PDB file of C-alpha atoms in Angstrom:
ATOM      1  CA  UNK P 241     -13.145  30.776  13.357  1.00 61.00           C
ATOM      2  CA  UNK P 242     -10.133  28.666  12.375  1.00 68.00           C
ATOM      3  CA  UNK P 243      -9.427  30.754   9.256  1.00 72.00           C
ATOM      4  CA  UNK P 244      -9.834  33.942  11.310  1.00 70.00           C
ATOM      5  CA  UNK P 245      -7.345  32.636  13.910  1.00 72.00           C
ATOM      6  CA  UNK P 246      -4.738  31.631  11.287  1.00 78.00           C
ATOM      7  CA  UNK P 247      -5.028  34.923   9.444  1.00 76.00           C
ATOM      8  CA  UNK P 248      -4.783  36.815  12.714  1.00 77.00           C
ATOM      9  CA  UNK P 249      -1.656  34.904  13.701  1.00 82.00           C
ATOM     10  CA  UNK P 250       0.147  35.595  10.365  1.00 83.00           C
ATOM     11  CA  UNK P 251      -1.026  39.166  10.261  1.00 83.00           C
ATOM     12  CA  UNK P 252       0.410  39.910  13.706  1.00 89.00           C
ATOM     13  CA  UNK P 253       3.631  37.988  12.855  1.00 90.00           C
ATOM     14  CA  UNK P 254       4.154  40.045   9.705  1.00 91.00           C
ATOM     15  CA  UNK P 255       3.537  43.388  11.589  1.00 91.00           C
ATOM     16  CA  UNK P 256       5.996  42.399  14.334  1.00 92.00           C
ATOM     17  CA  UNK P 257       8.629  41.402  11.745  1.00 93.00           C
ATOM     18  CA  UNK P 258       8.119  44.686   9.903  1.00 94.00           C
ATOM     19  CA  UNK P 259       8.504  46.768  13.037  1.00 93.00           C
ATOM     20  CA  UNK P 260      11.618  44.938  14.140  1.00 92.00           C
ATOM     21  CA  UNK P 261      13.038  44.809  10.655  1.00 92.00           C
ATOM     22  CA  UNK P 262      14.194  48.435  10.830  1.00 90.00           C
ATOM     23  CA  UNK P 263      13.162  51.843   9.529  1.00 92.00           C
ATOM     24  CA  UNK P 264      13.722  50.985   5.802  1.00 94.00           C
ATOM     25  CA  UNK P 265      11.083  48.284   6.041  1.00 94.00           C
ATOM     26  CA  UNK P 266       8.767  50.017   8.469  1.00 94.00           C
ATOM     27  CA  UNK P 267       8.275  53.234   6.412  1.00 95.00           C
ATOM     28  CA  UNK P 268       7.423  51.781   2.990  1.00 95.00           C
ATOM     29  CA  UNK P 269       5.264  49.018   4.547  1.00 95.00           C
ATOM     30  CA  UNK P 270       3.043  51.393   6.423  1.00 95.00           C
ATOM     31  CA  UNK P 271       3.008  53.832   3.515  1.00 96.00           C
ATOM     32  CA  UNK P 272       1.580  50.907   1.539  1.00 95.00           C
ATOM     33  CA  UNK P 273      -0.937  50.156   4.308  1.00 95.00           C
ATOM     34  CA  UNK P 274      -2.046  53.790   4.153  1.00 96.00           C
ATOM     35  CA  UNK P 275      -2.629  53.546   0.447  1.00 95.00           C
ATOM     36  CA  UNK P 276      -4.506  50.244   0.805  1.00 94.00           C
ATOM     37  CA  UNK P 277      -6.733  51.759   3.512  1.00 94.00           C
ATOM     38  CA  UNK P 278      -7.510  54.724   1.295  1.00 95.00           C
ATOM     39  CA  UNK P 279      -8.202  52.478  -1.680  1.00 94.00           C
ATOM     40  CA  UNK P 280     -10.627  50.368   0.408  1.00 93.00           C
ATOM     41  CA  UNK P 281     -12.409  53.512   1.532  1.00 94.00           C
ATOM     42  CA  UNK P 282     -12.837  54.713  -2.086  1.00 95.00           C
ATOM     43  CA  UNK P 283     -14.026  51.291  -3.222  1.00 91.00           C
ATOM     44  CA  UNK P 284     -16.515  51.233  -0.235  1.00 91.00           C
ATOM     45  CA  UNK P 285     -18.123  54.515  -0.964  1.00 90.00           C
ATOM     46  CA  UNK P 286     -18.189  54.177  -4.805  1.00 89.00           C
ATOM     47  CA  UNK P 287     -21.635  53.894  -6.468  1.00 86.00           C
ATOM     48  CA  UNK P 288     -23.086  54.723  -9.842  1.00 85.00           C
ATOM     49  CA  UNK P 289     -23.447  58.361  -8.782  1.00 88.00           C
ATOM     50  CA  UNK P 290     -20.445  58.673  -6.488  1.00 87.00           C
ATOM     51  CA  UNK P 291     -17.071  58.107  -8.107  1.00 92.00           C
ATOM     52  CA  UNK P 292     -14.085  59.260  -6.057  1.00 93.00           C
ATOM     53  CA  UNK P 293     -10.802  59.771  -7.861  1.00 92.00           C
ATOM     54  CA  UNK P 294      -9.519  56.610  -6.224  1.00 91.00           C
ATOM     55  CA  UNK P 295      -6.149  56.247  -8.027  1.00 92.00           C
ATOM     56  CA  UNK P 296      -5.189  59.855  -7.410  1.00 92.00           C
ATOM     57  CA  UNK P 297      -6.167  59.559  -3.708  1.00 93.00           C
ATOM     58  CA  UNK P 298      -4.460  56.135  -3.309  1.00 94.00           C
ATOM     59  CA  UNK P 299      -1.164  57.257  -4.943  1.00 94.00           C
ATOM     60  CA  UNK P 300      -1.204  60.424  -2.912  1.00 93.00           C
ATOM     61  CA  UNK P 301      -1.684  58.434   0.282  1.00 94.00           C
ATOM     62  CA  UNK P 302       1.381  56.303  -0.415  1.00 95.00           C
ATOM     63  CA  UNK P 303       3.503  59.263  -1.571  1.00 93.00           C
ATOM     64  CA  UNK P 304       2.811  61.503   1.299  1.00 93.00           C
ATOM     65  CA  UNK P 305       3.217  58.692   3.927  1.00 94.00           C
ATOM     66  CA  UNK P 306       6.532  57.749   2.320  1.00 94.00           C
ATOM     67  CA  UNK P 307       7.580  61.389   2.234  1.00 92.00           C
ATOM     68  CA  UNK P 308       6.843  61.722   5.979  1.00 92.00           C
ATOM     69  CA  UNK P 309       9.025  58.733   6.533  1.00 91.00           C
ATOM     70  CA  UNK P 310      11.785  60.223   4.410  1.00 92.00           C
ATOM     71  CA  UNK P 311      11.679  63.382   6.561  1.00 89.00           C
ATOM     72  CA  UNK P 312      12.025  61.269   9.669  1.00 90.00           C
ATOM     73  CA  UNK P 313      14.972  59.461   8.108  1.00 86.00           C
ATOM     74  CA  UNK P 314      16.666  62.717   7.138  1.00 83.00           C
ATOM     75  CA  UNK P 315      16.306  62.328   3.348  1.00 82.00           C
ATOM     76  CA  UNK P 316      13.835  65.266   3.030  1.00 81.00           C
ATOM     77  CA  UNK P 317      13.370  68.450   4.822  1.00 82.00           C
ATOM     78  CA  UNK P 318      10.003  69.066   6.548  1.00 79.00           C
ATOM     79  CA  UNK P 319       9.239  72.035   4.404  1.00 81.00           C
ATOM     80  CA  UNK P 320       9.473  69.902   1.300  1.00 77.00           C
ATOM     81  CA  UNK P 321       6.199  68.208   2.453  1.00 78.00           C
ATOM     82  CA  UNK P 322       4.522  71.425   1.209  1.00 78.00           C
ATOM     83  CA  UNK P 323       4.779  69.792  -2.214  1.00 79.00           C
ATOM     84  CA  UNK P 324       1.809  67.612  -1.168  1.00 79.00           C
ATOM     85  CA  UNK P 325      -0.517  70.672  -1.234  1.00 79.00           C
ATOM     86  CA  UNK P 326      -0.946  70.515  -5.031  1.00 80.00           C
ATOM     87  CA  UNK P 327      -2.680  67.197  -4.540  1.00 82.00           C
ATOM     88  CA  UNK P 328      -5.825  69.173  -3.536  1.00 82.00           C
ATOM     89  CA  UNK P 329      -5.768  71.099  -6.785  1.00 86.00           C
ATOM     90  CA  UNK P 330      -5.025  68.056  -8.855  1.00 89.00           C
ATOM     91  CA  UNK P 331      -8.261  66.538  -7.369  1.00 90.00           C
ATOM     92  CA  UNK P 332     -10.247  69.655  -8.268  1.00 88.00           C
ATOM     93  CA  UNK P 333      -8.882  69.896 -11.736  1.00 91.00           C
ATOM     94  CA  UNK P 334      -9.152  66.217 -12.541  1.00 91.00           C
ATOM     95  CA  UNK P 335     -12.867  66.306 -11.707  1.00 88.00           C
ATOM     96  CA  UNK P 336     -13.279  68.822 -14.616  1.00 86.00           C
ATOM     97  CA  UNK P 337     -12.393  66.168 -17.133  1.00 88.00           C
ATOM     98  CA  UNK P 338     -14.632  63.408 -15.754  1.00 88.00           C
ATOM     99  CA  UNK P 339     -18.152  63.070 -17.033  1.00 84.00           C
ATOM    100  CA  UNK P 340     -19.717  62.222 -13.654  1.00 87.00           C
ATOM    101  CA  UNK P 341     -23.069  63.451 -12.324  1.00 86.00           C
ATOM    102  CA  UNK P 342     -21.829  64.691  -8.942  1.00 88.00           C
ATOM    103  CA  UNK P 343     -18.339  66.057  -9.237  1.00 90.00           C
ATOM    104  CA  UNK P 344     -18.557  67.881  -5.799  1.00 91.00           C
ATOM    105  CA  UNK P 345     -19.339  64.573  -4.122  1.00 93.00           C
ATOM    106  CA  UNK P 346     -16.569  62.944  -6.013  1.00 93.00           C
ATOM    107  CA  UNK P 347     -14.072  65.589  -4.751  1.00 93.00           C
ATOM    108  CA  UNK P 348     -15.417  65.426  -1.204  1.00 93.00           C
ATOM    109  CA  UNK P 349     -15.112  61.616  -0.898  1.00 93.00           C
ATOM    110  CA  UNK P 350     -11.654  61.730  -2.401  1.00 94.00           C
ATOM    111  CA  UNK P 351     -10.391  64.285   0.137  1.00 94.00           C
ATOM    112  CA  UNK P 352     -12.289  62.598   2.999  1.00 93.00           C
ATOM    113  CA  UNK P 353     -10.745  59.202   2.204  1.00 93.00           C
ATOM    114  CA  UNK P 354      -7.261  60.727   2.213  1.00 94.00           C
ATOM    115  CA  UNK P 355      -7.826  62.512   5.505  1.00 94.00           C
ATOM    116  CA  UNK P 356      -9.642  59.688   7.308  1.00 93.00           C
ATOM    117  CA  UNK P 357      -7.806  56.591   5.947  1.00 93.00           C
ATOM    118  CA  UNK P 358      -4.297  57.837   5.105  1.00 93.00           C
ATOM    119  CA  UNK P 359      -3.339  60.851   7.306  1.00 94.00           C
ATOM    120  CA  UNK P 360      -3.412  58.879  10.619  1.00 95.00           C
ATOM    121  CA  UNK P 361      -0.669  56.576   9.272  1.00 96.00           C
ATOM    122  CA  UNK P 362       1.578  59.693   8.842  1.00 95.00           C
ATOM    123  CA  UNK P 363       1.374  60.016  12.575  1.00 95.00           C
ATOM    124  CA  UNK P 364       1.917  56.306  13.158  1.00 96.00           C
ATOM    125  CA  UNK P 365       5.019  56.345  11.002  1.00 96.00           C
ATOM    126  CA  UNK P 366       6.293  59.391  12.948  1.00 94.00           C
ATOM    127  CA  UNK P 367       5.755  57.493  16.207  1.00 94.00           C
ATOM    128  CA  UNK P 368       8.704  55.350  15.251  1.00 93.00           C
ATOM    129  CA  UNK P 369      10.865  58.416  15.307  1.00 93.00           C
ATOM    130  CA  UNK P 370       9.287  60.444  18.054  1.00 90.00           C
ATOM    131  CA  UNK P 371      12.456  60.230  20.164  1.00 86.00           C
ATOM    132  CA  UNK P 372      14.772  60.976  17.216  1.00 85.00           C
ATOM    133  CA  UNK P 373      16.261  57.806  15.874  1.00 89.00           C
ATOM    134  CA  UNK P 374      13.984  54.920  14.797  1.00 92.00           C
ATOM    135  CA  UNK P 375      12.698  52.995  17.846  1.00 91.00           C
ATOM    136  CA  UNK P 376      10.499  50.012  16.946  1.00 92.00           C
ATOM    137  CA  UNK P 377       9.233  49.540  20.509  1.00 92.00           C
ATOM    138  CA  UNK P 378       6.977  52.565  20.559  1.00 93.00           C
ATOM    139  CA  UNK P 379       4.927  51.697  17.510  1.00 94.00           C
ATOM    140  CA  UNK P 380       5.054  48.041  18.488  1.00 94.00           C
ATOM    141  CA  UNK P 381       3.820  49.011  22.103  1.00 94.00           C
ATOM    142  CA  UNK P 382       1.029  51.038  20.467  1.00 95.00           C
ATOM    143  CA  UNK P 383      -0.096  48.031  18.419  1.00 95.00           C
ATOM    144  CA  UNK P 384       0.127  45.651  21.406  1.00 94.00           C
ATOM    145  CA  UNK P 385      -2.044  47.977  23.497  1.00 95.00           C
ATOM    146  CA  UNK P 386      -4.574  48.324  20.625  1.00 94.00           C
ATOM    147  CA  UNK P 387      -4.806  44.542  20.213  1.00 91.00           C
ATOM    148  CA  UNK P 388      -5.016  44.176  24.080  1.00 93.00           C
ATOM    149  CA  UNK P 389      -7.848  46.675  24.243  1.00 92.00           C
ATOM    150  CA  UNK P 390      -9.694  44.849  21.461  1.00 89.00           C
ATOM    151  CA  UNK P 391      -9.182  41.536  23.214  1.00 88.00           C
ATOM    152  CA  UNK P 392     -10.226  42.842  26.682  1.00 89.00           C
ATOM    153  CA  UNK P 393     -13.318  44.444  25.196  1.00 87.00           C
ATOM    154  CA  UNK P 394     -14.294  41.286  23.398  1.00 85.00           C
ATOM    155  CA  UNK P 395     -13.784  39.061  26.523  1.00 88.00           C
ATOM    156  CA  UNK P 396     -15.477  41.372  28.965  1.00 86.00           C
ATOM    157  CA  UNK P 397     -18.351  42.092  26.529  1.00 83.00           C
ATOM    158  CA  UNK P 398     -18.984  38.400  26.016  1.00 83.00           C
ATOM    159  CA  UNK P 399     -18.792  37.713  29.724  1.00 84.00           C
ATOM    160  CA  UNK P 400     -20.447  40.692  31.386  1.00 80.00           C
ATOM    161  CA  UNK P 401     -21.861  42.864  28.625  1.00 72.00           C
ATOM    162  CA  UNK P 402     -25.336  44.229  29.427  1.00 80.00           C
ATOM    163  CA  UNK P 403     -25.377  47.996  28.751  1.00 81.00           C
ATOM    164  CA  UNK P 404     -25.186  49.065  25.149  1.00 85.00           C
ATOM    165  CA  UNK P 405     -22.443  51.530  24.290  1.00 80.00           C
ATOM    166  CA  UNK P 406     -23.652  52.762  20.874  1.00 79.00           C
ATOM    167  CA  UNK P 407     -26.492  50.425  19.879  1.00 78.00           C
ATOM    168  CA  UNK P 408     -27.576  52.326  16.808  1.00 82.00           C
ATOM    169  CA  UNK P 409     -24.022  52.098  15.424  1.00 84.00           C
ATOM    170  CA  UNK P 410     -22.659  48.808  16.789  1.00 82.00           C
ATOM    171  CA  UNK P 411     -25.207  46.671  18.715  1.00 80.00           C
ATOM    172  CA  UNK P 412     -22.668  44.247  20.086  1.00 82.00           C
ATOM    173  CA  UNK P 413     -20.508  46.859  21.904  1.00 84.00           C
ATOM    174  CA  UNK P 414     -21.192  47.395  25.586  1.00 86.00           C
ATOM    175  CA  UNK P 415     -19.969  49.669  28.365  1.00 85.00           C
ATOM    176  CA  UNK P 416     -18.729  46.586  30.201  1.00 88.00           C
ATOM    177  CA  UNK P 417     -16.696  45.573  27.208  1.00 88.00           C
ATOM    178  CA  UNK P 418     -15.344  49.096  26.813  1.00 89.00           C
ATOM    179  CA  UNK P 419     -14.215  49.186  30.451  1.00 91.00           C
ATOM    180  CA  UNK P 420     -12.774  45.748  30.229  1.00 90.00           C
ATOM    181  CA  UNK P 421     -10.684  46.707  27.181  1.00 91.00           C
ATOM    182  CA  UNK P 422      -9.290  49.829  28.905  1.00 91.00           C
ATOM    183  CA  UNK P 423      -8.496  47.983  32.096  1.00 93.00           C
ATOM    184  CA  UNK P 424      -6.627  45.163  30.286  1.00 94.00           C
ATOM    185  CA  UNK P 425      -4.692  47.680  28.185  1.00 93.00           C
ATOM    186  CA  UNK P 426      -3.631  49.543  31.336  1.00 94.00           C
ATOM    187  CA  UNK P 427      -2.466  46.305  33.039  1.00 93.00           C
ATOM    188  CA  UNK P 428      -0.369  45.470  30.003  1.00 93.00           C
ATOM    189  CA  UNK P 429       0.927  49.069  29.808  1.00 94.00           C
ATOM    190  CA  UNK P 430       2.170  48.813  33.414  1.00 91.00           C
ATOM    191  CA  UNK P 431       4.564  46.093  32.276  1.00 89.00           C
ATOM    192  CA  UNK P 432       5.688  47.453  28.889  1.00 88.00           C
ATOM    193  CA  UNK P 433       8.288  49.722  30.485  1.00 84.00           C
ATOM    194  CA  UNK P 434       9.998  46.736  32.021  1.00 84.00           C
ATOM    195  CA  UNK P 435      10.388  44.939  28.648  1.00 83.00           C
ATOM    196  CA  UNK P 436      10.383  47.817  26.078  1.00 83.00           C
ATOM    197  CA  UNK P 437      11.709  50.761  27.999  1.00 79.00           C
ATOM    198  CA  UNK P 438      11.488  53.807  25.690  1.00 79.00           C
ATOM    199  CA  UNK P 439       8.860  55.502  27.808  1.00 87.00           C
ATOM    200  CA  UNK P 440       8.229  55.934  31.524  1.00 88.00           C
ATOM    201  CA  UNK P 441       5.657  53.719  33.072  1.00 89.00           C
ATOM    202  CA  UNK P 442       3.069  56.517  33.560  1.00 92.00           C
ATOM    203  CA  UNK P 443       3.560  57.445  29.838  1.00 92.00           C
ATOM    204  CA  UNK P 444       2.745  53.953  28.754  1.00 94.00           C
ATOM    205  CA  UNK P 445      -0.400  54.072  30.925  1.00 94.00           C
ATOM    206  CA  UNK P 446      -1.510  57.339  29.396  1.00 95.00           C
ATOM    207  CA  UNK P 447      -0.872  55.811  25.938  1.00 95.00           C
ATOM    208  CA  UNK P 448      -3.125  52.829  26.955  1.00 95.00           C
ATOM    209  CA  UNK P 449      -5.897  55.228  28.077  1.00 96.00           C
ATOM    210  CA  UNK P 450      -5.757  57.173  24.844  1.00 96.00           C
ATOM    211  CA  UNK P 451      -5.870  53.987  22.850  1.00 95.00           C
ATOM    212  CA  UNK P 452      -8.631  52.464  25.030  1.00 93.00           C
ATOM    213  CA  UNK P 453     -10.952  55.511  24.633  1.00 93.00           C
ATOM    214  CA  UNK P 454     -10.098  56.816  21.186  1.00 93.00           C
ATOM    215  CA  UNK P 455      -9.303  53.405  19.617  1.00 92.00           C
ATOM    216  CA  UNK P 456     -12.891  52.363  20.540  1.00 90.00           C
ATOM    217  CA  UNK P 457     -14.204  55.582  19.061  1.00 92.00           C
ATOM    218  CA  UNK P 458     -12.278  54.906  15.911  1.00 90.00           C
ATOM    219  CA  UNK P 459     -13.846  51.485  15.693  1.00 89.00           C
ATOM    220  CA  UNK P 460     -17.260  53.048  16.110  1.00 91.00           C
ATOM    221  CA  UNK P 461     -16.591  55.709  13.415  1.00 91.00           C
ATOM    222  CA  UNK P 462     -15.744  52.957  10.877  1.00 90.00           C
ATOM    223  CA  UNK P 463     -18.823  51.041  11.970  1.00 87.00           C
ATOM    224  CA  UNK P 464     -20.856  54.157  11.350  1.00 90.00           C
ATOM    225  CA  UNK P 465     -19.517  54.484   7.793  1.00 87.00           C
ATOM    226  CA  UNK P 466     -20.129  50.818   7.009  1.00 86.00           C
ATOM    227  CA  UNK P 467     -23.685  50.940   8.428  1.00 85.00           C
ATOM    228  CA  UNK P 468     -24.408  54.042   6.399  1.00 86.00           C
ATOM    229  CA  UNK P 469     -23.016  52.475   3.252  1.00 84.00           C
ATOM    230  CA  UNK P 470     -24.653  49.030   3.884  1.00 82.00           C
ATOM    231  CA  UNK P 471     -21.435  46.959   3.881  1.00 81.00           C
ATOM    232  CA  UNK P 472     -20.169  44.447   6.345  1.00 82.00           C
ATOM    233  CA  UNK P 473     -16.445  44.764   5.776  1.00 73.00           C
ATOM    234  CA  UNK P 474     -14.157  47.363   4.132  1.00 78.00           C
ATOM    235  CA  UNK P 475     -12.600  44.609   2.032  1.00 71.00           C
ATOM    236  CA  UNK P 476     -11.825  40.924   1.858  1.00 71.00           C
ATOM    237  CA  UNK P 477      -8.055  40.904   1.634  1.00 75.00           C
ATOM    238  CA  UNK P 478      -7.696  39.304   5.084  1.00 69.00           C
ATOM    239  CA  UNK P 479      -9.814  36.117   5.318  1.00 65.00           C
ATOM    240  CA  UNK P 480     -12.049  36.214   8.379  1.00 61.00           C
ATOM    241  CA  UNK P 481     -11.006  39.776   9.226  1.00 65.00           C
ATOM    242  CA  UNK P 482     -12.168  41.815   6.329  1.00 75.00           C
ATOM    243  CA  UNK P 483      -9.927  44.563   4.996  1.00 82.00           C
ATOM    244  CA  UNK P 484      -7.040  46.627   6.203  1.00 87.00           C
ATOM    245  CA  UNK P 485      -9.357  49.362   7.187  1.00 88.00           C
ATOM    246  CA  UNK P 486     -11.239  46.961   9.467  1.00 86.00           C
ATOM    247  CA  UNK P 487      -7.927  45.874  11.232  1.00 88.00           C
ATOM    248  CA  UNK P 488      -6.640  49.517  11.677  1.00 90.00           C
ATOM    249  CA  UNK P 489      -9.832  51.334  12.465  1.00 88.00           C
ATOM    250  CA  UNK P 490      -8.835  51.953  16.102  1.00 89.00           C
ATOM    251  CA  UNK P 491      -5.407  53.393  14.936  1.00 93.00           C
ATOM    252  CA  UNK P 492      -7.065  56.019  12.739  1.00 93.00           C
ATOM    253  CA  UNK P 493      -8.182  58.116  15.721  1.00 93.00           C
ATOM    254  CA  UNK P 494      -5.710  57.021  18.382  1.00 95.00           C
ATOM    255  CA  UNK P 495      -2.417  57.367  16.585  1.00 95.00           C
ATOM    256  CA  UNK P 496      -2.410  61.105  16.072  1.00 95.00           C
ATOM    257  CA  UNK P 497      -3.382  61.745  19.679  1.00 96.00           C
ATOM    258  CA  UNK P 498      -0.700  59.386  20.953  1.00 96.00           C
ATOM    259  CA  UNK P 499       1.850  61.109  18.770  1.00 95.00           C
ATOM    260  CA  UNK P 500       0.762  64.542  20.000  1.00 95.00           C
ATOM    261  CA  UNK P 501       0.828  63.402  23.620  1.00 95.00           C
ATOM    262  CA  UNK P 502       4.409  62.011  23.311  1.00 94.00           C
ATOM    263  CA  UNK P 503       5.630  65.147  21.480  1.00 90.00           C
ATOM    264  CA  UNK P 504       4.296  67.254  24.373  1.00 89.00           C
ATOM    265  CA  UNK P 505       5.882  65.237  27.102  1.00 81.00           C
TER     266      UNK P 505
END
């Protein structure tokens, strides 16, 4: 528990420093996180008969995430992102030259890892620029609400948890914990406008609701993957916390939806 607490403290401190450090730190850092999450996914699914093209997928994850950041910074035009499409054909063609028993599975897992573990970070990076110029407080508020939801769910689940949420996927999650996480996230959201500005109070509340619901579903989706693959953690780079995919599982589903909501309003 002590190691977990120390790791968590430094992990949060680094993320806050990155977000407040400006766009030129924010973009490459989260492009790297996208690549690490994709790499962890490929490592997690790899077996003797399943061999995803992990380096192609990992490099593509970093390159596309960095390119999205460059578009937001004005260094690239949006249509230039179309150059990422050949990645799909590179995966297909590369599989021709590999002597593996299941090339279709290899291709499928490579593309799935990119879509599941990397694409959501494109939206998270774009969140920093959703109002035009870089604004650290929107992605920072997102992470605070994500952490708050996790904390509220843990505390409420430990104290009042009785009714299982998805027992076959995650036996420890309960409806009471889910509701507690959403409630605490909404309470924090009601105060973010006062300190962060950037969004109206009701917008922060809607963001909290999206994170509370879909962040939990993102957590369950990763649990489903890990249970199916028979692994406890996606990696061991963060002592006591597992891998980057374990730490950002809630973001993977919630970030695209929060971005779309903010673009619409």
